[in-house]
């Protein structure tokens, strides 16, 4: 008589099956950047999760198999897992498409494969995953402007409203100055791409407004990209931002800050729980647009030190090249509001006009710092 497995074992097995299915879906989706002839040579391999002591994953050419670390796949964000998958796909591409005979696993053929698949050549071995790099990234003493931004955002927590407002405005000015100075330097810039929020089959309207906020005022570019939705077992979409690591970190922080602010004020506004999820979207959109209105008004105020305090993102030609390569084919779409409650939206708008982005209190959860910049 067979012994029944405990419920947690069944949950673990189901989760791992979903992850492996998601890896297979992401593998197939990644092929869209290749030519039809290249895709013909990329036969779908086996996918598996295994206990690996050092490596995050590997390509077993003799078995036509891509292996991902079980612990890594279970414990890290999905775009980190996908990063490693693309790296191993590049090994497969080097073997199956380029027919490489290189003795070095990371030689010129492999680097060419990474370029074709938009894969990270470093995402293996003792590589520190991107989310960990971004959120644990410290600002060097050489980045004096970013250090001032960090200090100003601490001041923005002040209970004195005028002091808090002034600190946030000055922090934005410093961010713009930092990015303008970067453009004056001809040196190569390192760009990264990271998911903001979570993959889903459908996103609420406020997510699109938040995406526009980050791109317009926080020096990153973004696109809605295909990504696997673990809970649904299907491919959905998620917003991915790109930029230099410092800007990506700040934009990610602002996203979390605004989302938490929306939740906090919505609980107060809807304390009797009489309004549904659609009204929360109206409230959230209003709050985000109110904050955008505030930032737009700030850029009109002249500075006694600078010719302009324009907060609109300074266009980086190097970032444009990076985006054009990473996303060679894109399309636009629009979502219109349906059955919007203008009164609820207006209340959110008024709250948004008073929003101040400040440095968050560092809260530790499972050994990780949250809302820290």
Coordinates of C-alpha atoms in Angstrom, one line a residue:
X1 CA 0.0 0.0 0.0
X2 CA 1.5 3.3 -1.1
X3 CA 2.0 6.0 1.5
X4 CA 0.2 9.4 0.9
X5 CA 2.5 12.4 0.5
X6 CA 2.1 15.3 2.9
X7 CA 0.3 18.3 1.5
X8 CA 3.4 20.5 1.5
X9 CA 5.2 17.9 -0.7
X10 CA 2.4 18.1 -3.2
X11 CA 2.6 21.9 -3.1
X12 CA 6.4 21.8 -3.7
X13 CA 6.1 19.4 -6.6
X14 CA 3.3 21.5 -8.2
X15 CA 5.4 24.7 -7.8
X16 CA 8.4 23.1 -9.4
X17 CA 6.3 21.7 -12.3
X18 CA 5.0 25.2 -12.9
X19 CA 8.5 26.7 -12.8
X20 CA 9.8 24.1 -15.3
X21 CA 6.8 24.8 -17.6
X22 CA 7.5 28.5 -17.2
X23 CA 11.1 28.0 -18.2
X24 CA 10.0 26.1 -21.3
X25 CA 7.5 28.9 -22.2
X26 CA 10.2 31.6 -21.7
X27 CA 12.6 29.6 -23.9
X28 CA 10.1 29.5 -26.7
X29 CA 9.3 33.2 -26.4
X30 CA 13.0 34.1 -26.5
X31 CA 13.3 32.7 -30.0
X32 CA 11.4 35.6 -31.5
X33 CA 14.6 37.7 -31.9
X34 CA 16.1 35.0 -34.2
X35 CA 15.7 34.5 -37.9
X36 CA 13.5 31.6 -39.1
X37 CA 16.6 29.7 -40.1
X38 CA 18.2 30.1 -36.7
X39 CA 15.0 29.0 -35.0
X40 CA 14.9 25.8 -37.0
X41 CA 18.3 24.8 -35.5
X42 CA 17.2 25.6 -31.9
X43 CA 15.3 22.4 -31.0
X44 CA 13.6 22.6 -27.6
X45 CA 15.7 20.9 -25.0
X46 CA 14.8 19.1 -21.8
X47 CA 14.4 21.4 -18.8
X48 CA 15.0 20.5 -15.2
X49 CA 15.6 21.8 -11.7
X50 CA 18.4 20.3 -9.7
X51 CA 20.3 20.9 -6.5
X52 CA 23.5 22.8 -7.5
X53 CA 26.1 23.8 -5.0
X54 CA 27.8 26.6 -7.0
X55 CA 26.3 27.1 -10.4
X56 CA 23.0 28.8 -11.1
X57 CA 22.4 26.7 -14.2
X58 CA 24.2 24.9 -17.0
X59 CA 23.7 23.6 -20.6
X60 CA 24.3 19.9 -21.0
X61 CA 24.9 19.6 -24.7
X62 CA 25.3 15.8 -24.7
X63 CA 21.8 15.4 -23.2
X64 CA 20.3 18.5 -24.9
X65 CA 19.2 19.7 -21.5
X66 CA 19.1 23.1 -19.7
X67 CA 19.4 22.7 -15.9
X68 CA 18.5 25.5 -13.5
X69 CA 19.4 25.5 -9.8
X70 CA 16.3 24.5 -7.8
X71 CA 17.1 26.8 -4.8
X72 CA 17.7 29.7 -7.2
X73 CA 14.5 29.1 -9.2
X74 CA 12.5 28.9 -5.9
X75 CA 14.0 31.9 -4.1
X76 CA 14.7 34.6 -6.7
X77 CA 12.5 36.9 -8.8
X78 CA 11.4 35.5 -12.2
X79 CA 13.4 37.9 -14.3
X80 CA 16.6 36.7 -12.5
X81 CA 15.7 33.1 -13.4
X82 CA 15.0 34.2 -17.0
X83 CA 18.4 35.9 -17.1
X84 CA 20.1 32.6 -16.3
X85 CA 17.9 30.7 -18.8
X86 CA 18.9 33.1 -21.6
X87 CA 22.6 32.6 -20.7
X88 CA 22.2 28.8 -21.0
X89 CA 20.3 29.3 -24.3
X90 CA 23.3 31.1 -25.6
X91 CA 25.4 28.0 -24.9
X92 CA 22.8 26.0 -26.9
X93 CA 22.9 28.6 -29.7
X94 CA 26.7 28.4 -29.9
X95 CA 26.4 24.6 -30.1
X96 CA 23.4 24.1 -32.5
X97 CA 23.5 27.2 -34.7
X98 CA 27.2 28.3 -34.7
X99 CA 28.5 24.7 -34.4
X100 CA 31.2 26.0 -32.2
X101 CA 34.4 24.1 -31.7
X102 CA 35.7 26.4 -29.0
X103 CA 37.4 24.8 -26.0
X104 CA 36.5 27.8 -23.8
X105 CA 32.8 27.8 -22.8
X106 CA 32.7 31.7 -22.9
X107 CA 34.7 32.4 -26.0
X108 CA 33.8 34.6 -29.0
X109 CA 31.1 32.2 -30.4
X110 CA 29.4 32.3 -27.0
X111 CA 29.6 36.1 -26.8
X112 CA 28.1 36.3 -30.3
X113 CA 25.3 34.0 -29.2
X114 CA 24.6 36.3 -26.2
X115 CA 24.4 39.2 -28.5
X116 CA 21.9 37.5 -30.8
X117 CA 19.7 36.3 -27.9
X118 CA 20.1 39.5 -25.8
X119 CA 21.5 37.3 -23.1
X120 CA 23.8 38.3 -20.2
X121 CA 27.2 36.6 -20.6
X122 CA 27.9 37.0 -16.9
X123 CA 24.8 35.2 -15.6
X124 CA 26.5 32.0 -14.5
X125 CA 28.8 30.6 -11.8
X126 CA 29.1 33.0 -8.8
X127 CA 27.2 35.7 -10.6
X128 CA 25.1 37.9 -8.2
X129 CA 21.5 38.1 -9.6
X130 CA 20.4 41.5 -10.8
X131 CA 17.8 42.3 -8.2
X132 CA 20.4 41.5 -5.5
X133 CA 22.9 43.8 -7.3
X134 CA 20.5 46.7 -7.6
X135 CA 19.0 46.7 -4.1
X136 CA 22.3 46.1 -2.3
X137 CA 24.2 48.6 -4.5
X138 CA 26.0 51.2 -2.5
X139 CA 26.7 54.7 -3.8
X140 CA 30.4 55.4 -4.1
X141 CA 31.9 58.6 -2.7
X142 CA 32.7 59.7 -6.3
X143 CA 29.0 59.9 -7.1
X144 CA 28.6 63.1 -5.0
X145 CA 25.3 64.1 -6.7
X146 CA 23.7 60.8 -5.9
X147 CA 24.9 61.0 -2.3
X148 CA 23.2 64.4 -2.1
X149 CA 20.0 62.9 -3.5
X150 CA 20.0 60.2 -0.8
X151 CA 20.5 62.9 1.9
X152 CA 17.8 65.1 0.5
X153 CA 15.3 62.2 0.4
X154 CA 16.1 61.6 4.0
X155 CA 15.2 65.3 4.7
X156 CA 11.9 64.7 2.7
X157 CA 10.7 62.7 5.7
X158 CA 10.5 65.9 7.7
X159 CA 7.3 66.6 9.6
X160 CA 7.7 70.2 8.4
X161 CA 5.7 70.1 5.1
X162 CA 7.6 73.0 3.5
X163 CA 11.0 71.5 4.4
X164 CA 9.9 68.1 3.0
X165 CA 8.6 69.6 -0.3
X166 CA 11.8 71.6 -0.8
X167 CA 13.9 68.6 -0.1
X168 CA 12.1 66.5 -2.7
X169 CA 12.2 69.2 -5.3
X170 CA 16.0 69.6 -4.7
X171 CA 16.5 65.8 -4.9
X172 CA 14.9 65.8 -8.4
X173 CA 17.1 68.7 -9.5
X174 CA 20.2 66.8 -8.3
X175 CA 19.0 63.7 -10.2
X176 CA 18.6 65.7 -13.4
X177 CA 22.0 67.3 -12.9
X178 CA 23.6 63.9 -12.4
X179 CA 22.1 62.5 -15.6
X180 CA 23.0 65.7 -17.6
X181 CA 26.6 65.3 -16.4
X182 CA 26.5 61.6 -17.5
X183 CA 25.5 62.7 -21.1
X184 CA 28.5 65.0 -21.2
X185 CA 30.8 62.0 -20.7
X186 CA 31.6 60.0 -23.8
X187 CA 32.5 57.0 -21.7
X188 CA 30.6 53.7 -22.1
X189 CA 27.6 53.3 -19.7
X190 CA 26.4 50.1 -18.3
X191 CA 22.6 49.5 -18.7
X192 CA 20.5 47.0 -17.0
X193 CA 16.8 45.9 -17.3
X194 CA 14.6 44.8 -14.5
X195 CA 11.0 43.9 -13.9
X196 CA 8.8 46.3 -12.0
X197 CA 5.8 44.7 -10.3
X198 CA 4.8 41.2 -11.2
X199 CA 3.9 39.4 -14.4
X200 CA 0.1 39.1 -14.8
X201 CA -2.5 38.2 -17.5
X202 CA -4.1 41.6 -17.0
X203 CA -2.9 44.7 -15.2
X204 CA -5.0 47.4 -13.6
X205 CA -5.1 50.8 -15.2
X206 CA -3.0 52.4 -12.5
X207 CA 0.0 50.2 -13.5
X208 CA 0.1 51.9 -16.9
X209 CA 0.0 55.4 -15.3
X210 CA 2.8 54.4 -12.9
X211 CA 4.9 53.2 -15.9
X212 CA 4.4 56.6 -17.5
X213 CA 5.4 58.3 -14.3
X214 CA 8.7 56.4 -14.0
X215 CA 9.6 57.0 -17.7
X216 CA 8.7 60.7 -17.6
X217 CA 10.4 61.8 -14.4
X218 CA 12.9 59.1 -13.2
X219 CA 15.4 58.7 -16.1
X220 CA 14.5 55.2 -17.2
X221 CA 12.9 53.7 -20.3
X222 CA 10.4 50.9 -20.1
X223 CA 8.3 48.4 -22.1
X224 CA 5.6 45.9 -21.4
X225 CA 7.2 42.6 -22.1
X226 CA 6.0 39.0 -22.3
X227 CA 6.7 37.0 -19.1
X228 CA 5.4 33.8 -17.5
X229 CA 2.7 34.1 -14.9
X230 CA 3.4 31.4 -12.4
X231 CA 0.0 31.3 -10.7
X232 CA -1.8 31.0 -14.1
X233 CA 0.6 28.8 -15.9
X234 CA 0.5 31.1 -19.0
X235 CA 2.5 33.8 -20.6
X236 CA 1.4 37.3 -19.6
X237 CA 3.0 40.7 -19.4
X238 CA 5.1 42.7 -17.0
X239 CA 6.7 46.2 -17.1
X240 CA 10.4 46.2 -17.5
X241 CA 12.5 49.3 -17.0
X242 CA 16.0 49.9 -18.4
X243 CA 18.7 52.4 -17.5
X244 CA 21.9 52.8 -15.6
X245 CA 21.8 50.8 -12.3
X246 CA 21.5 53.9 -10.1
X247 CA 18.4 55.2 -12.0
X248 CA 16.8 51.7 -12.1
X249 CA 17.3 51.5 -8.3
X250 CA 15.6 54.9 -7.7
X251 CA 12.8 54.2 -10.2
X252 CA 12.1 50.8 -8.5
X253 CA 12.0 52.5 -5.1
X254 CA 9.6 55.1 -6.3
X255 CA 7.3 52.4 -7.8
X256 CA 7.2 50.6 -4.4
X257 CA 6.8 53.9 -2.5
X258 CA 3.8 55.0 -4.6
X259 CA 2.2 51.6 -4.6
X260 CA 2.4 51.5 -0.8
X261 CA 1.1 55.0 -0.5
X262 CA -1.9 54.1 -2.7
X263 CA -2.7 51.1 -0.5
X264 CA -2.3 53.2 2.7
X265 CA -4.6 56.0 1.6
X266 CA -7.1 53.7 0.0
X267 CA -7.6 51.8 3.3
X268 CA -8.4 55.2 5.0
X269 CA -10.6 56.4 2.1
X270 CA -12.5 53.1 1.9
X271 CA -12.5 52.3 5.6
X272 CA -16.2 51.2 5.4
X273 CA -15.3 48.9 2.5
X274 CA -18.2 50.2 0.4
X275 CA -16.2 50.7 -2.8
X276 CA -15.0 47.9 -5.1
X277 CA -11.7 47.3 -6.9
X278 CA -12.6 49.4 -9.9
X279 CA -13.0 52.4 -7.6
X280 CA -9.5 51.7 -6.1
X281 CA -8.2 52.0 -9.7
X282 CA -9.9 55.4 -10.1
X283 CA -8.4 56.5 -6.8
X284 CA -4.9 55.2 -7.7
X285 CA -5.0 56.8 -11.1
X286 CA -6.0 60.1 -9.6
X287 CA -3.2 59.9 -7.0
X288 CA -0.6 59.2 -9.6
X289 CA -1.8 61.9 -11.9
X290 CA -1.9 64.4 -9.0
X291 CA 1.7 63.6 -8.2
X292 CA 2.6 64.0 -11.9
X293 CA 0.8 67.4 -11.9
X294 CA 3.0 68.4 -8.9
X295 CA 6.2 67.4 -10.7
X296 CA 5.2 69.2 -13.8
X297 CA 4.5 72.3 -11.8
X298 CA 7.9 72.1 -10.2
X299 CA 9.7 72.2 -13.5
X300 CA 8.2 75.6 -14.3
X301 CA 9.8 77.2 -11.2
X302 CA 13.1 78.9 -12.1
X303 CA 16.2 78.0 -10.1
X304 CA 18.6 80.8 -8.9
X305 CA 21.5 78.5 -9.6
X306 CA 20.5 76.8 -12.9
X307 CA 18.8 78.0 -16.1
X308 CA 16.2 75.3 -15.7
X309 CA 14.8 72.9 -13.2
X310 CA 13.1 70.8 -16.0
X311 CA 12.4 67.4 -14.5
X312 CA 11.6 65.7 -17.8
X313 CA 13.9 62.8 -18.5
X314 CA 17.0 63.8 -20.4
X315 CA 17.2 61.5 -23.5
X316 CA 20.3 59.3 -23.4
X317 CA 21.4 58.3 -27.0
X318 CA 23.3 55.3 -25.6
X319 CA 20.2 54.1 -23.8
X320 CA 18.3 54.5 -27.0
X321 CA 20.8 52.2 -28.8
X322 CA 20.6 49.7 -25.9
X323 CA 16.8 49.7 -26.2
X324 CA 16.8 49.4 -30.0
X325 CA 19.0 46.3 -29.8
X326 CA 17.2 44.7 -26.9
X327 CA 13.8 45.2 -28.4
X328 CA 14.1 45.3 -32.2
X329 CA 10.4 45.0 -32.8
X330 CA 7.8 46.9 -30.6
X331 CA 4.2 48.0 -30.9
X332 CA 2.1 50.5 -29.1
X333 CA -1.3 50.0 -27.5
X334 CA -3.8 52.1 -25.4
X335 CA -6.2 51.3 -22.6
X336 CA -9.2 53.5 -22.2
X337 CA -11.0 54.0 -18.9
X338 CA -14.4 52.4 -18.6
X339 CA -17.1 53.4 -16.1
X340 CA -14.8 55.8 -14.2
X341 CA -15.9 57.5 -11.0
X342 CA -14.7 61.1 -11.4
X343 CA -15.4 62.0 -7.8
X344 CA -13.2 59.1 -6.5
X345 CA -10.5 60.0 -9.0
X346 CA -10.6 63.7 -7.9
X347 CA -10.1 62.7 -4.3
X348 CA -7.0 60.6 -5.3
X349 CA -5.7 63.5 -7.4
X350 CA -5.8 65.9 -4.4
X351 CA -3.8 63.4 -2.3
X352 CA -1.3 62.9 -5.1
X353 CA -0.7 66.7 -5.3
X354 CA 0.7 66.5 -1.7
X355 CA 2.7 63.3 -2.1
X356 CA 6.4 63.6 -1.1
X357 CA 8.8 60.8 -2.1
X358 CA 11.2 60.3 0.8
X359 CA 13.8 57.8 1.9
X360 CA 12.0 54.8 3.4
X361 CA 12.6 53.3 6.8
X362 CA 14.7 50.1 6.3
X363 CA 12.6 47.1 7.3
X364 CA 14.1 43.7 7.4
X365 CA 12.1 40.7 6.1
X366 CA 13.7 37.3 5.7
X367 CA 17.1 39.0 6.0
X368 CA 16.4 41.4 3.1
X369 CA 16.0 45.2 3.3
X370 CA 12.8 46.6 1.9
X371 CA 12.0 50.2 0.9
X372 CA 15.7 51.1 1.2
X373 CA 17.5 53.5 -1.1

